[in-house]
């Protein structure tokens, strides 16, 4: 069968314009952030790729190691006649199920990827309007797609849309970071984590990013 085409697009890395203001705000109001932020110098959140490709990668990587996810992703992208940085929804929809399974994707992930492609191709998700929509409205659109839960949607808000005030309470790294930095390693309840996080507003995403860095000096990317 003919392979679906996708036009290669150069990857553009974008950083948030609010980052320096957020760091000043957090340093003034939070003793932990005052110590953490200077440790990582010029490091900051980065966004790359496009919405569809970012979400497709998140589906491919579910419940497998980073190394395995990278391997499957490369095989999946290689199915396209013109593999590129950005995938087109129509290109994914044109692939046969068996072809996608041959790249190492489970039957469920094939279903999820096809559902994701259909949502984008049909206009069921309002990508062009996301800039003017609030976080919860975007999350509601995304979790309607099979294979995308609230955590994935929140990671998308932080890493792709670079929304400044997301607090992903289902994230294990965030809870561990709060435990180690604010509670001397003691277990932290969801309510306690929310109370700590609410004090970071309106820059909860930025504080979360620094707590991730406190656990792993390498910057988190999606």
JSON list of C-alpha atoms in Angstrom, two decimals:
[
{"chain": "A", "resi": 1, "resn": "UNK", "atom": "CA", "xyz": [0.00, 0.00, 0.00]},
{"chain": "A", "resi": 2, "resn": "UNK", "atom": "CA", "xyz": [1.22, 3.57, -0.56]},
{"chain": "A", "resi": 3, "resn": "UNK", "atom": "CA", "xyz": [2.58, 5.17, 2.58]},
{"chain": "A", "resi": 4, "resn": "UNK", "atom": "CA", "xyz": [0.99, 8.29, 4.01]},
{"chain": "A", "resi": 5, "resn": "UNK", "atom": "CA", "xyz": [2.99, 11.45, 3.46]},
{"chain": "A", "resi": 6, "resn": "UNK", "atom": "CA", "xyz": [3.98, 13.95, 6.10]},
{"chain": "A", "resi": 7, "resn": "UNK", "atom": "CA", "xyz": [5.82, 17.15, 5.40]},
{"chain": "A", "resi": 8, "resn": "UNK", "atom": "CA", "xyz": [8.99, 17.53, 7.47]},
{"chain": "A", "resi": 9, "resn": "UNK", "atom": "CA", "xyz": [8.99, 20.65, 9.60]},
{"chain": "A", "resi": 10, "resn": "UNK", "atom": "CA", "xyz": [12.00, 22.09, 11.41]},
{"chain": "A", "resi": 11, "resn": "UNK", "atom": "CA", "xyz": [11.74, 21.89, 15.19]},
{"chain": "A", "resi": 12, "resn": "UNK", "atom": "CA", "xyz": [11.41, 25.28, 16.86]},
{"chain": "A", "resi": 13, "resn": "UNK", "atom": "CA", "xyz": [12.20, 25.56, 20.55]},
{"chain": "A", "resi": 14, "resn": "UNK", "atom": "CA", "xyz": [10.16, 28.12, 22.47]},
{"chain": "A", "resi": 15, "resn": "UNK", "atom": "CA", "xyz": [10.60, 29.31, 26.07]},
{"chain": "A", "resi": 16, "resn": "UNK", "atom": "CA", "xyz": [8.01, 31.15, 28.20]},
{"chain": "A", "resi": 17, "resn": "UNK", "atom": "CA", "xyz": [8.12, 34.95, 28.24]},
{"chain": "A", "resi": 18, "resn": "UNK", "atom": "CA", "xyz": [6.92, 34.98, 31.86]},
{"chain": "A", "resi": 19, "resn": "UNK", "atom": "CA", "xyz": [9.78, 32.87, 33.28]},
{"chain": "A", "resi": 20, "resn": "UNK", "atom": "CA", "xyz": [11.94, 35.62, 34.79]},
{"chain": "A", "resi": 21, "resn": "UNK", "atom": "CA", "xyz": [8.92, 37.33, 36.37]},
{"chain": "A", "resi": 22, "resn": "UNK", "atom": "CA", "xyz": [7.81, 33.98, 37.78]},
{"chain": "A", "resi": 23, "resn": "UNK", "atom": "CA", "xyz": [11.22, 33.30, 39.30]},
{"chain": "A", "resi": 24, "resn": "UNK", "atom": "CA", "xyz": [11.29, 36.70, 41.00]},
{"chain": "A", "resi": 25, "resn": "UNK", "atom": "CA", "xyz": [7.74, 36.21, 42.30]},
{"chain": "A", "resi": 26, "resn": "UNK", "atom": "CA", "xyz": [8.44, 32.71, 43.68]},
{"chain": "A", "resi": 27, "resn": "UNK", "atom": "CA", "xyz": [11.78, 33.70, 45.21]},
{"chain": "A", "resi": 28, "resn": "UNK", "atom": "CA", "xyz": [10.14, 36.51, 47.16]},
{"chain": "A", "resi": 29, "resn": "UNK", "atom": "CA", "xyz": [7.27, 34.41, 48.49]},
{"chain": "A", "resi": 30, "resn": "UNK", "atom": "CA", "xyz": [8.67, 30.91, 49.01]},
{"chain": "A", "resi": 31, "resn": "UNK", "atom": "CA", "xyz": [11.75, 29.92, 51.03]},
{"chain": "A", "resi": 32, "resn": "UNK", "atom": "CA", "xyz": [12.27, 26.66, 49.12]},
{"chain": "A", "resi": 33, "resn": "UNK", "atom": "CA", "xyz": [12.05, 28.34, 45.71]},
{"chain": "A", "resi": 34, "resn": "UNK", "atom": "CA", "xyz": [14.45, 31.03, 46.92]},
{"chain": "A", "resi": 35, "resn": "UNK", "atom": "CA", "xyz": [17.08, 28.30, 47.35]},
{"chain": "A", "resi": 36, "resn": "UNK", "atom": "CA", "xyz": [16.16, 26.08, 44.38]},
{"chain": "A", "resi": 37, "resn": "UNK", "atom": "CA", "xyz": [15.90, 28.59, 41.55]},
{"chain": "A", "resi": 38, "resn": "UNK", "atom": "CA", "xyz": [19.52, 29.86, 41.66]},
{"chain": "A", "resi": 39, "resn": "UNK", "atom": "CA", "xyz": [20.83, 26.27, 41.46]},
{"chain": "A", "resi": 40, "resn": "UNK", "atom": "CA", "xyz": [19.67, 25.86, 37.88]},
{"chain": "A", "resi": 41, "resn": "UNK", "atom": "CA", "xyz": [20.88, 29.12, 36.35]},
{"chain": "A", "resi": 42, "resn": "UNK", "atom": "CA", "xyz": [19.42, 29.85, 32.94]},
{"chain": "A", "resi": 43, "resn": "UNK", "atom": "CA", "xyz": [17.48, 26.58, 32.71]},
{"chain": "A", "resi": 44, "resn": "UNK", "atom": "CA", "xyz": [13.83, 26.96, 31.85]},
{"chain": "A", "resi": 45, "resn": "UNK", "atom": "CA", "xyz": [10.81, 25.20, 30.40]},
{"chain": "A", "resi": 46, "resn": "UNK", "atom": "CA", "xyz": [10.95, 24.51, 26.65]},
{"chain": "A", "resi": 47, "resn": "UNK", "atom": "CA", "xyz": [8.24, 23.65, 24.14]},
{"chain": "A", "resi": 48, "resn": "UNK", "atom": "CA", "xyz": [8.95, 21.88, 20.86]},
{"chain": "A", "resi": 49, "resn": "UNK", "atom": "CA", "xyz": [6.95, 20.08, 18.19]},
{"chain": "A", "resi": 50, "resn": "UNK", "atom": "CA", "xyz": [3.27, 20.57, 17.49]},
{"chain": "A", "resi": 51, "resn": "UNK", "atom": "CA", "xyz": [0.12, 19.63, 19.39]},
{"chain": "A", "resi": 52, "resn": "UNK", "atom": "CA", "xyz": [-0.77, 16.45, 17.52]},
{"chain": "A", "resi": 53, "resn": "UNK", "atom": "CA", "xyz": [2.79, 15.06, 17.52]},
{"chain": "A", "resi": 54, "resn": "UNK", "atom": "CA", "xyz": [3.25, 15.86, 21.22]},
{"chain": "A", "resi": 55, "resn": "UNK", "atom": "CA", "xyz": [0.08, 13.98, 22.18]},
{"chain": "A", "resi": 56, "resn": "UNK", "atom": "CA", "xyz": [0.89, 11.07, 19.85]},
{"chain": "A", "resi": 57, "resn": "UNK", "atom": "CA", "xyz": [4.26, 10.68, 21.55]},
{"chain": "A", "resi": 58, "resn": "UNK", "atom": "CA", "xyz": [2.61, 10.69, 24.96]},
{"chain": "A", "resi": 59, "resn": "UNK", "atom": "CA", "xyz": [0.34, 7.82, 23.87]},
{"chain": "A", "resi": 60, "resn": "UNK", "atom": "CA", "xyz": [3.21, 5.80, 22.40]},
{"chain": "A", "resi": 61, "resn": "UNK", "atom": "CA", "xyz": [5.19, 6.17, 25.63]},
{"chain": "A", "resi": 62, "resn": "UNK", "atom": "CA", "xyz": [2.46, 5.05, 28.04]},
{"chain": "A", "resi": 63, "resn": "UNK", "atom": "CA", "xyz": [3.43, 2.24, 30.45]},
{"chain": "A", "resi": 64, "resn": "UNK", "atom": "CA", "xyz": [6.78, 1.48, 28.80]},
{"chain": "A", "resi": 65, "resn": "UNK", "atom": "CA", "xyz": [10.32, 2.68, 29.48]},
{"chain": "A", "resi": 66, "resn": "UNK", "atom": "CA", "xyz": [11.71, 5.83, 27.90]},
{"chain": "A", "resi": 67, "resn": "UNK", "atom": "CA", "xyz": [14.13, 3.70, 25.85]},
{"chain": "A", "resi": 68, "resn": "UNK", "atom": "CA", "xyz": [11.38, 1.40, 24.58]},
{"chain": "A", "resi": 69, "resn": "UNK", "atom": "CA", "xyz": [9.12, 4.36, 23.79]},
{"chain": "A", "resi": 70, "resn": "UNK", "atom": "CA", "xyz": [11.86, 6.00, 21.75]},
{"chain": "A", "resi": 71, "resn": "UNK", "atom": "CA", "xyz": [12.40, 2.80, 19.77]},
{"chain": "A", "resi": 72, "resn": "UNK", "atom": "CA", "xyz": [8.68, 2.34, 19.00]},
{"chain": "A", "resi": 73, "resn": "UNK", "atom": "CA", "xyz": [8.30, 6.02, 18.11]},
{"chain": "A", "resi": 74, "resn": "UNK", "atom": "CA", "xyz": [11.13, 5.86, 15.56]},
{"chain": "A", "resi": 75, "resn": "UNK", "atom": "CA", "xyz": [9.61, 2.75, 13.99]},
{"chain": "A", "resi": 76, "resn": "UNK", "atom": "CA", "xyz": [6.19, 4.43, 13.90]},
{"chain": "A", "resi": 77, "resn": "UNK", "atom": "CA", "xyz": [7.52, 7.61, 12.26]},
{"chain": "A", "resi": 78, "resn": "UNK", "atom": "CA", "xyz": [9.44, 5.48, 9.75]},
{"chain": "A", "resi": 79, "resn": "UNK", "atom": "CA", "xyz": [6.10, 4.18, 8.43]},
{"chain": "A", "resi": 80, "resn": "UNK", "atom": "CA", "xyz": [5.55, 7.58, 6.83]},
{"chain": "A", "resi": 81, "resn": "UNK", "atom": "CA", "xyz": [6.83, 8.09, 3.29]},
{"chain": "A", "resi": 82, "resn": "UNK", "atom": "CA", "xyz": [8.50, 11.34, 4.36]},
{"chain": "A", "resi": 83, "resn": "UNK", "atom": "CA", "xyz": [9.33, 11.02, 8.07]},
{"chain": "A", "resi": 84, "resn": "UNK", "atom": "CA", "xyz": [9.60, 14.42, 9.71]},
{"chain": "A", "resi": 85, "resn": "UNK", "atom": "CA", "xyz": [9.48, 16.22, 13.02]},
{"chain": "A", "resi": 86, "resn": "UNK", "atom": "CA", "xyz": [5.73, 16.80, 12.83]},
{"chain": "A", "resi": 87, "resn": "UNK", "atom": "CA", "xyz": [3.13, 14.18, 11.98]},
{"chain": "A", "resi": 88, "resn": "UNK", "atom": "CA", "xyz": [-0.11, 14.98, 10.18]},
{"chain": "A", "resi": 89, "resn": "UNK", "atom": "CA", "xyz": [-3.35, 13.43, 11.52]},
{"chain": "A", "resi": 90, "resn": "UNK", "atom": "CA", "xyz": [-4.39, 12.40, 8.02]},
{"chain": "A", "resi": 91, "resn": "UNK", "atom": "CA", "xyz": [-1.07, 10.57, 7.59]},
{"chain": "A", "resi": 92, "resn": "UNK", "atom": "CA", "xyz": [-1.75, 8.47, 10.69]},
{"chain": "A", "resi": 93, "resn": "UNK", "atom": "CA", "xyz": [-5.35, 7.76, 9.65]},
{"chain": "A", "resi": 94, "resn": "UNK", "atom": "CA", "xyz": [-4.11, 6.49, 6.28]},
{"chain": "A", "resi": 95, "resn": "UNK", "atom": "CA", "xyz": [-2.02, 3.74, 7.90]},
{"chain": "A", "resi": 96, "resn": "UNK", "atom": "CA", "xyz": [-3.48, 0.26, 8.22]},
{"chain": "A", "resi": 97, "resn": "UNK", "atom": "CA", "xyz": [-3.85, -1.24, 11.70]},
{"chain": "A", "resi": 98, "resn": "UNK", "atom": "CA", "xyz": [-1.52, -4.17, 10.94]},
{"chain": "A", "resi": 99, "resn": "UNK", "atom": "CA", "xyz": [1.13, -1.78, 9.68]},
{"chain": "A", "resi": 100, "resn": "UNK", "atom": "CA", "xyz": [0.99, 0.21, 12.91]},
{"chain": "A", "resi": 101, "resn": "UNK", "atom": "CA", "xyz": [1.08, -3.00, 14.99]},
{"chain": "A", "resi": 102, "resn": "UNK", "atom": "CA", "xyz": [4.22, -3.95, 13.08]},
{"chain": "A", "resi": 103, "resn": "UNK", "atom": "CA", "xyz": [5.99, -0.93, 14.54]},
{"chain": "A", "resi": 104, "resn": "UNK", "atom": "CA", "xyz": [5.57, -2.38, 18.02]},
{"chain": "A", "resi": 105, "resn": "UNK", "atom": "CA", "xyz": [2.34, -0.63, 19.00]},
{"chain": "A", "resi": 106, "resn": "UNK", "atom": "CA", "xyz": [-0.22, -2.55, 21.05]},
{"chain": "A", "resi": 107, "resn": "UNK", "atom": "CA", "xyz": [-3.73, -2.91, 19.69]},
{"chain": "A", "resi": 108, "resn": "UNK", "atom": "CA", "xyz": [-4.98, -0.44, 22.30]},
{"chain": "A", "resi": 109, "resn": "UNK", "atom": "CA", "xyz": [-2.36, 2.18, 21.42]},
{"chain": "A", "resi": 110, "resn": "UNK", "atom": "CA", "xyz": [-3.25, 1.83, 17.74]},
{"chain": "A", "resi": 111, "resn": "UNK", "atom": "CA", "xyz": [-6.87, 2.57, 18.68]},
{"chain": "A", "resi": 112, "resn": "UNK", "atom": "CA", "xyz": [-5.78, 5.56, 20.77]},
{"chain": "A", "resi": 113, "resn": "UNK", "atom": "CA", "xyz": [-3.59, 7.01, 17.99]},
{"chain": "A", "resi": 114, "resn": "UNK", "atom": "CA", "xyz": [-6.33, 6.62, 15.40]},
{"chain": "A", "resi": 115, "resn": "UNK", "atom": "CA", "xyz": [-8.85, 8.26, 17.75]},
{"chain": "A", "resi": 116, "resn": "UNK", "atom": "CA", "xyz": [-6.42, 11.11, 18.38]},
{"chain": "A", "resi": 117, "resn": "UNK", "atom": "CA", "xyz": [-5.93, 11.59, 14.63]},
{"chain": "A", "resi": 118, "resn": "UNK", "atom": "CA", "xyz": [-9.69, 11.58, 14.02]},
{"chain": "A", "resi": 119, "resn": "UNK", "atom": "CA", "xyz": [-10.25, 14.22, 16.72]},
{"chain": "A", "resi": 120, "resn": "UNK", "atom": "CA", "xyz": [-7.66, 16.51, 15.15]},
{"chain": "A", "resi": 121, "resn": "UNK", "atom": "CA", "xyz": [-8.65, 15.83, 11.54]},
{"chain": "A", "resi": 122, "resn": "UNK", "atom": "CA", "xyz": [-12.36, 16.41, 12.19]},
{"chain": "A", "resi": 123, "resn": "UNK", "atom": "CA", "xyz": [-11.86, 19.61, 14.16]},
{"chain": "A", "resi": 124, "resn": "UNK", "atom": "CA", "xyz": [-13.30, 18.08, 17.34]},
{"chain": "A", "resi": 125, "resn": "UNK", "atom": "CA", "xyz": [-10.45, 19.72, 19.23]},
{"chain": "A", "resi": 126, "resn": "UNK", "atom": "CA", "xyz": [-10.23, 23.48, 18.80]},
{"chain": "A", "resi": 127, "resn": "UNK", "atom": "CA", "xyz": [-6.48, 23.89, 18.42]},
{"chain": "A", "resi": 128, "resn": "UNK", "atom": "CA", "xyz": [-6.72, 27.41, 17.00]},
{"chain": "A", "resi": 129, "resn": "UNK", "atom": "CA", "xyz": [-8.91, 28.52, 19.92]},
{"chain": "A", "resi": 130, "resn": "UNK", "atom": "CA", "xyz": [-6.79, 27.02, 22.70]},
{"chain": "A", "resi": 131, "resn": "UNK", "atom": "CA", "xyz": [-4.92, 30.29, 23.13]},
{"chain": "A", "resi": 132, "resn": "UNK", "atom": "CA", "xyz": [-8.14, 31.92, 24.35]},
{"chain": "A", "resi": 133, "resn": "UNK", "atom": "CA", "xyz": [-9.50, 28.95, 26.34]},
{"chain": "A", "resi": 134, "resn": "UNK", "atom": "CA", "xyz": [-8.87, 28.36, 30.03]},
{"chain": "A", "resi": 135, "resn": "UNK", "atom": "CA", "xyz": [-6.95, 25.34, 31.27]},
{"chain": "A", "resi": 136, "resn": "UNK", "atom": "CA", "xyz": [-9.97, 23.31, 32.39]},
{"chain": "A", "resi": 137, "resn": "UNK", "atom": "CA", "xyz": [-11.74, 23.76, 29.05]},
{"chain": "A", "resi": 138, "resn": "UNK", "atom": "CA", "xyz": [-8.68, 22.42, 27.22]},
{"chain": "A", "resi": 139, "resn": "UNK", "atom": "CA", "xyz": [-8.37, 19.51, 29.64]},
{"chain": "A", "resi": 140, "resn": "UNK", "atom": "CA", "xyz": [-12.03, 18.67, 29.03]},
{"chain": "A", "resi": 141, "resn": "UNK", "atom": "CA", "xyz": [-11.41, 18.51, 25.27]},
{"chain": "A", "resi": 142, "resn": "UNK", "atom": "CA", "xyz": [-8.30, 16.37, 25.63]},
{"chain": "A", "resi": 143, "resn": "UNK", "atom": "CA", "xyz": [-9.65, 13.78, 28.07]},
{"chain": "A", "resi": 144, "resn": "UNK", "atom": "CA", "xyz": [-12.49, 13.11, 25.62]},
{"chain": "A", "resi": 145, "resn": "UNK", "atom": "CA", "xyz": [-9.82, 11.49, 23.42]},
{"chain": "A", "resi": 146, "resn": "UNK", "atom": "CA", "xyz": [-9.23, 7.81, 24.16]},
{"chain": "A", "resi": 147, "resn": "UNK", "atom": "CA", "xyz": [-5.91, 7.21, 25.90]},
{"chain": "A", "resi": 148, "resn": "UNK", "atom": "CA", "xyz": [-5.55, 10.72, 27.30]},
{"chain": "A", "resi": 149, "resn": "UNK", "atom": "CA", "xyz": [-6.23, 11.24, 30.99]},
{"chain": "A", "resi": 150, "resn": "UNK", "atom": "CA", "xyz": [-5.98, 14.32, 33.17]},
{"chain": "A", "resi": 151, "resn": "UNK", "atom": "CA", "xyz": [-2.26, 13.86, 33.91]},
{"chain": "A", "resi": 152, "resn": "UNK", "atom": "CA", "xyz": [-1.38, 13.71, 30.20]},
{"chain": "A", "resi": 153, "resn": "UNK", "atom": "CA", "xyz": [-3.55, 16.77, 29.55]},
{"chain": "A", "resi": 154, "resn": "UNK", "atom": "CA", "xyz": [-1.81, 18.68, 32.35]},
{"chain": "A", "resi": 155, "resn": "UNK", "atom": "CA", "xyz": [1.63, 17.75, 31.00]},
{"chain": "A", "resi": 156, "resn": "UNK", "atom": "CA", "xyz": [0.45, 19.03, 27.63]},
{"chain": "A", "resi": 157, "resn": "UNK", "atom": "CA", "xyz": [-0.66, 22.32, 29.19]},
{"chain": "A", "resi": 158, "resn": "UNK", "atom": "CA", "xyz": [2.74, 22.74, 30.83]},
{"chain": "A", "resi": 159, "resn": "UNK", "atom": "CA", "xyz": [5.11, 21.50, 28.14]},
{"chain": "A", "resi": 160, "resn": "UNK", "atom": "CA", "xyz": [3.31, 22.38, 24.91]},
{"chain": "A", "resi": 161, "resn": "UNK", "atom": "CA", "xyz": [1.06, 25.33, 25.68]},
{"chain": "A", "resi": 162, "resn": "UNK", "atom": "CA", "xyz": [3.40, 26.52, 28.47]},
{"chain": "A", "resi": 163, "resn": "UNK", "atom": "CA", "xyz": [0.51, 27.53, 30.73]},
{"chain": "A", "resi": 164, "resn": "UNK", "atom": "CA", "xyz": [2.02, 29.13, 33.85]},
{"chain": "A", "resi": 165, "resn": "UNK", "atom": "CA", "xyz": [-0.34, 28.00, 36.61]},
{"chain": "A", "resi": 166, "resn": "UNK", "atom": "CA", "xyz": [-0.87, 24.23, 36.30]},
{"chain": "A", "resi": 167, "resn": "UNK", "atom": "CA", "xyz": [-0.59, 22.07, 39.45]},
{"chain": "A", "resi": 168, "resn": "UNK", "atom": "CA", "xyz": [-0.50, 18.37, 38.40]},
{"chain": "A", "resi": 169, "resn": "UNK", "atom": "CA", "xyz": [-1.44, 16.71, 41.70]},
{"chain": "A", "resi": 170, "resn": "UNK", "atom": "CA", "xyz": [-1.45, 13.25, 40.06]},
{"chain": "A", "resi": 171, "resn": "UNK", "atom": "CA", "xyz": [2.24, 13.61, 39.21]},
{"chain": "A", "resi": 172, "resn": "UNK", "atom": "CA", "xyz": [4.47, 11.36, 41.35]},
{"chain": "A", "resi": 173, "resn": "UNK", "atom": "CA", "xyz": [7.49, 13.62, 40.89]},
{"chain": "A", "resi": 174, "resn": "UNK", "atom": "CA", "xyz": [5.64, 16.70, 42.13]},
{"chain": "A", "resi": 175, "resn": "UNK", "atom": "CA", "xyz": [4.41, 14.91, 45.26]},
{"chain": "A", "resi": 176, "resn": "UNK", "atom": "CA", "xyz": [7.90, 13.53, 45.95]},
{"chain": "A", "resi": 177, "resn": "UNK", "atom": "CA", "xyz": [9.44, 16.96, 45.42]},
{"chain": "A", "resi": 178, "resn": "UNK", "atom": "CA", "xyz": [7.01, 18.56, 47.87]},
{"chain": "A", "resi": 179, "resn": "UNK", "atom": "CA", "xyz": [7.66, 15.79, 50.40]},
{"chain": "A", "resi": 180, "resn": "UNK", "atom": "CA", "xyz": [11.44, 16.16, 50.25]},
{"chain": "A", "resi": 181, "resn": "UNK", "atom": "CA", "xyz": [11.62, 19.95, 50.06]},
{"chain": "A", "resi": 182, "resn": "UNK", "atom": "CA", "xyz": [8.74, 20.99, 52.34]},
{"chain": "A", "resi": 183, "resn": "UNK", "atom": "CA", "xyz": [8.10, 18.03, 54.70]},
{"chain": "A", "resi": 184, "resn": "UNK", "atom": "CA", "xyz": [11.60, 16.59, 55.30]},
{"chain": "A", "resi": 185, "resn": "UNK", "atom": "CA", "xyz": [10.71, 13.48, 53.31]},
{"chain": "A", "resi": 186, "resn": "UNK", "atom": "CA", "xyz": [7.54, 12.68, 55.25]},
{"chain": "A", "resi": 187, "resn": "UNK", "atom": "CA", "xyz": [4.50, 11.39, 53.30]},
{"chain": "A", "resi": 188, "resn": "UNK", "atom": "CA", "xyz": [2.35, 14.17, 51.85]},
{"chain": "A", "resi": 189, "resn": "UNK", "atom": "CA", "xyz": [-1.40, 14.05, 51.38]},
{"chain": "A", "resi": 190, "resn": "UNK", "atom": "CA", "xyz": [-3.08, 15.46, 48.29]},
{"chain": "A", "resi": 191, "resn": "UNK", "atom": "CA", "xyz": [-4.61, 18.23, 50.44]},
{"chain": "A", "resi": 192, "resn": "UNK", "atom": "CA", "xyz": [-1.19, 19.18, 51.83]},
{"chain": "A", "resi": 193, "resn": "UNK", "atom": "CA", "xyz": [0.33, 19.21, 48.34]},
{"chain": "A", "resi": 194, "resn": "UNK", "atom": "CA", "xyz": [-2.50, 21.42, 47.09]},
{"chain": "A", "resi": 195, "resn": "UNK", "atom": "CA", "xyz": [-1.98, 23.85, 49.97]},
{"chain": "A", "resi": 196, "resn": "UNK", "atom": "CA", "xyz": [1.74, 24.16, 49.19]},
{"chain": "A", "resi": 197, "resn": "UNK", "atom": "CA", "xyz": [1.03, 24.51, 45.47]},
{"chain": "A", "resi": 198, "resn": "UNK", "atom": "CA", "xyz": [-1.68, 27.11, 45.87]},
{"chain": "A", "resi": 199, "resn": "UNK", "atom": "CA", "xyz": [0.89, 29.42, 47.49]},
{"chain": "A", "resi": 200, "resn": "UNK", "atom": "CA", "xyz": [2.85, 29.37, 44.19]},
{"chain": "A", "resi": 201, "resn": "UNK", "atom": "CA", "xyz": [0.00, 30.90, 42.16]},
{"chain": "A", "resi": 202, "resn": "UNK", "atom": "CA", "xyz": [-0.04, 32.33, 39.54]},
{"chain": "A", "resi": 203, "resn": "UNK", "atom": "CA", "xyz": [3.14, 30.41, 38.64]},
{"chain": "A", "resi": 204, "resn": "UNK", "atom": "CA", "xyz": [2.45, 26.87, 39.84]},
{"chain": "A", "resi": 205, "resn": "UNK", "atom": "CA", "xyz": [3.84, 25.32, 36.62]},
{"chain": "A", "resi": 206, "resn": "UNK", "atom": "CA", "xyz": [7.19, 27.06, 37.18]},
{"chain": "A", "resi": 207, "resn": "UNK", "atom": "CA", "xyz": [7.48, 25.91, 40.80]},
{"chain": "A", "resi": 208, "resn": "UNK", "atom": "CA", "xyz": [6.56, 22.37, 39.72]},
{"chain": "A", "resi": 209, "resn": "UNK", "atom": "CA", "xyz": [9.33, 22.46, 37.10]},
{"chain": "A", "resi": 210, "resn": "UNK", "atom": "CA", "xyz": [11.90, 23.44, 39.72]},
{"chain": "A", "resi": 211, "resn": "UNK", "atom": "CA", "xyz": [10.77, 20.65, 42.05]},
{"chain": "A", "resi": 212, "resn": "UNK", "atom": "CA", "xyz": [11.24, 18.18, 39.18]},
{"chain": "A", "resi": 213, "resn": "UNK", "atom": "CA", "xyz": [14.73, 19.58, 38.70]},
{"chain": "A", "resi": 214, "resn": "UNK", "atom": "CA", "xyz": [15.45, 19.11, 42.41]},
{"chain": "A", "resi": 215, "resn": "UNK", "atom": "CA", "xyz": [14.91, 15.37, 41.87]},
{"chain": "A", "resi": 216, "resn": "UNK", "atom": "CA", "xyz": [16.75, 15.14, 38.53]},
{"chain": "A", "resi": 217, "resn": "UNK", "atom": "CA", "xyz": [19.17, 17.86, 37.36]},
{"chain": "A", "resi": 218, "resn": "UNK", "atom": "CA", "xyz": [18.31, 17.06, 33.71]},
{"chain": "A", "resi": 219, "resn": "UNK", "atom": "CA", "xyz": [15.40, 19.20, 32.48]},
{"chain": "A", "resi": 220, "resn": "UNK", "atom": "CA", "xyz": [12.10, 17.44, 31.95]},
{"chain": "A", "resi": 221, "resn": "UNK", "atom": "CA", "xyz": [10.93, 17.47, 28.30]},
{"chain": "A", "resi": 222, "resn": "UNK", "atom": "CA", "xyz": [7.93, 16.13, 26.40]}
]
